[in-house]
Amino acid sequence: MYADVIIDISVAALDRTFQYRIPDLLRDSVEIGTPVMIPFGASDKLRKGYVVGIGEEPKFEPGRTKDIARIAERELTIEDTMVGLAYWIRKQYGGTFYDALRTVLPVRKKVQKQPKRIIRRRASEDDIRTAYQEAVAKKHKAKARLLEPLCTQDFIPYEIASGKMNITKATIDFYVGAGLLEVSNTTGEFFGGDGLNIVLNEEQQNAADTVLQRRGEGKPFLLFGITGSGKTEVYIKILEQVLAEGKQAIVLIPEIALTYQTLLRFYRCFGDRVGYVHSKMALSERYLMCEKARNGEISVMIGPRSALFTPFQNLGLIVIDEEQELSYHSETTPKYYADEVARKRAKDCSAALVLGSATPSVKSFRRTETGEYILLSLTKRAKDGAELPKAAIVDMRAELESGNRSIFSRKLRQAITECLQEHRQAMLFLNRRGFSGFLSCRSCGEVIKCPHCDVSMTVHRSGNMQCHYCGHTAPMPKVCPSCGSKYIAAFGTGTQKIEELVKKEFPNARVMRMDADTTKGKDGYETILTAFAEGKADILVGTQMIVKGHDFGNVTLVGVLAADLSLGVPEYSAAERTFHLLAQAAGRAGRDRFPGQVVIQTYRPDHYALLAAAAQDYRMFYKQEIRYRKLAQYPPCACMLRVLGLSKEEEALTAKMKELAEAVRGENVSVLGPAPDGMRYAMDMFRTVLYVKAAGKETLLGVRDRLEQMVPEGITLQFEFSE
Ligand code: ADP
Ligand code: ZN
Ligand code: ZN
C-alpha cells in the first residue's frame, strides 16, 4: 500500500504530493488525513506531512519509494487543527479530501504587504461636525459618508473608506488638504478601539454574563433577540473578555448584512485588531488576512461563512449572527453547514459558540428545548424608537372578486400613494429567488430550455441566452425551434415585470430594482443600497436581497407582493423560509422616527407562517411548525438523508434507485421515493431522489456508507443530510 503525502499545507501546494510506502505495521492506522512523519530530501530528515490519498500502485520503482517512518502526534498547531477539520467535513458531507482541504485552507498568493493606513481627525470634533453638516446641506453624499463616522470616533481604517464605503481618494485628499483629516500609517502595535461606551441593559448584561460564566459547559448558546434588541453589543461585550484573555474570535455575518456600519462598530471597539473578508475580495487580500490571523496581527475576523476557517491559534469564541440564514450552507462540494462546522471547531478548541437571531431556525430553537443549546432572550428594543409595525394581510382572492385584477391590492396602492405624498420611501418585495427573463414563443408557448438541463435558458443583455445551471450559452434563435413562428420574445418576469408595472401605476415615482441581474458587478448591491439610502429613488423593488439587515431611516412602507410564492416550494422547510423572509421584510418598515406600515398580499391569508410573521411572533410560528415536523417526522424531529442519483440512463436509474431503497429500508429507517428530482435532468444526467429518515444521524451515516458500497455502475450518488 502506498500513501500520497503533502508536506506543505496550503492550497497552492495541494497538488504536490509525495508517495511513500505504508509499512505493514501501520496499515491499519494510516488513513486519509492522518499526520505522518516521513524522511524527506537527500538527508532523510524527518518531516511532518499529511496523507491525502491511498492506493495500491507505486508511482516509481518500488525500491526507490521510502517508507513512512511513523504516525505523527496530532498537535494543537493550526495546521493539525485545519487538516482535522477537513477530515471531519469530508466524513460528514462527502466529496473528496481535496475538496475539503480546499475549503479550509486559504489560497496562497504572493502579496505585497501594505502598511496599514487610517484616516484620522486632525481638527476638533466640532469642526468635523460642522464640515459634516455642510456636506449634508450641499448634498455631497460621499463627503458626508466619510465624515459621519468621524463625528463620533477618532479614526476609520483607510481600507474600509476606500473599499466598503466607496469613497474616492480625491474626497479623502480634499479634507486632508483642508487640514481636517490626516492619513497615517500604523505598524506594529494595536491601536484604537476606545472600548464600549454603551451601557448594556439588564437583559443584555445577563446574556453576556451567562455566556462568559457557562462557556465551560461546551454547549452552544442561542441569543434569541428581537430586531433592535442590541445583539451586536452583547457579542462585543463577550468579545472584549475573550480578547482580554489573549484569545481570538470569529464573527460570521451574512455577506449582505456586512455593511461598513457594522464593520465600523467592531473597529470602534477593537481598533486594528479587527480583520474582515468578503466574497468579492481579491484572493491575495484574503490570503493576507489569513496570514495576519495566523501571526497574531488580528484577533477578530468578521466575514461570511468562509471566515470560519480563519487560522487562529487560540480561538476563544465563534459568533454566528442571523444564524437562520441559508447563506451559511455551502452550495459547492463539500456542502457543509457553517453552524455544524462551527460547533465542531468550537468543541475541538473549547471555544464558546454563540448563535444569534430574531427568528432562529427551527433546528436551533428546538435544541434549546432539548437542552443541547442554552437559550438567552432579549425581549426589549435597546433604543427608544418606533415599535415594530404590525402587518396587514390582504386576501388577494377577495381583491379579484371585487374586480381588481392588478398586482396591487387597493390597500397597497393607497399606502404607496400616501408614502409618496409624504416623501418617504417604500420597498416592494417579491419573495422569489433569482428569476430572470426567459424566452418563449407567443404562438405555441414553447419555452426555450437548455439542451443539457431541465431548466429554461435566461436572456442576457449581451443578446445571448445562458443556462444558469451549467453555463451553456447560445445565441438567441430568430424563430421558434418548435413551430417556426418568429414571434419569440423574452419575458421579463419577477422583479423586472413588477418594476414596469410600478412605473406604469406611479409614473412620478423614481423606481429602482435590486435582484440578481442588477447586482452582478463588484459592488453591485452595495451601490444600489447606498443610492436608495441616499434617497435617489422612492421605491425599491427587489427579491429577498432587499430585506436583509439594512436600515433605511426613511422607509415607512414595505409591501410583500405575493407572499405565497415561497410557500409553494416542495420542501418541508417551505413554511419556515416563508416565515423568515416575511418577518424580516416586515422588520424593515419604520425603523427610525417615522411609524411604518407593512402590507402582505396573499392567496392564503390564514396560513400560520403569514399570520405569525405579520404579528412578529416567532413563538407562535415555532409552536405550529414543530407540531407539523413532529407529525411528519421531518427534521429537526428526525434526521433526513437526501440521496440524489445521477445517470445518463433514466430507466436504469429508476430501477436501481428502487433497489437501493429496498436495500436500506429497515426497522429504524424509513425511505421515501425514489421520485424524479424537481429538475428532472441537468448537465445531461437524469436525476432521481430518495429520502431516508431515521431518529439519529449516526444511523444515517451508516446508511450512507452502505449505499456508497452499493453504488451500481453508471450511477453517481450525492448525499445531503438535514438534522
Ligand atoms: P440587533 O442586532 O439585535 O437588531 P443592534 O445590535 O443592531 O440590534 O442594536 C440596535 C441599536 O440599539 C443600535 O443602534 C445599537 O447601537 C443600540 N443599542 C444596543 N444596545 C444598547 C444599549 N444598551 N443602550 C443604548 N443603545 C443600544
Ligand atoms: Zn412556437
Ligand atoms: Zn444547462
Coordinates of N, CA, C and O and ligand atoms in Angstrom, one line a residue, residues 441 443-446 480 482-485, ligand 2:
C441 N -42.2 31.3 -26.9 CA -42.8 31.6 -28.2 C -44.3 32.0 -27.9 O -45.0 31.3 -27.2
S443 N -46.6 32.1 -30.1 CA -47.5 31.4 -30.9 C -47.9 30.0 -30.3 O -49.0 29.6 -30.2
C444 N -46.8 29.3 -29.9 CA -47.1 27.9 -29.4 C -46.8 27.8 -27.9 O -47.0 26.7 -27.4
G445 N -46.2 28.8 -27.3 CA -46.0 28.7 -25.9 C -44.7 28.0 -25.5 O -44.4 27.9 -24.3
E446 N -44.0 27.5 -26.5 CA -42.7 26.8 -26.2 C -41.7 27.7 -25.4 O -41.5 28.8 -25.8
C480 N -39.0 30.3 -33.6 CA -39.2 29.3 -32.6 C -38.8 27.9 -33.1 O -39.1 27.5 -34.2
S482 N -39.7 25.1 -32.3 CA -40.7 24.1 -32.3 C -41.7 24.4 -33.4 O -42.0 23.5 -34.2
C483 N -42.2 25.6 -33.6 CA -43.2 25.9 -34.6 C -42.8 26.8 -35.7 O -43.5 27.0 -36.7
G484 N -41.6 27.4 -35.6 CA -41.1 28.2 -36.7 C -41.6 29.7 -36.6 O -41.2 30.5 -37.5
S485 N -42.5 29.9 -35.7 CA -43.0 31.3 -35.6 C -41.9 32.3 -35.2 O -40.9 32.0 -34.6
Ligands
ZN2 ZN -43.5 28.3 -31.4

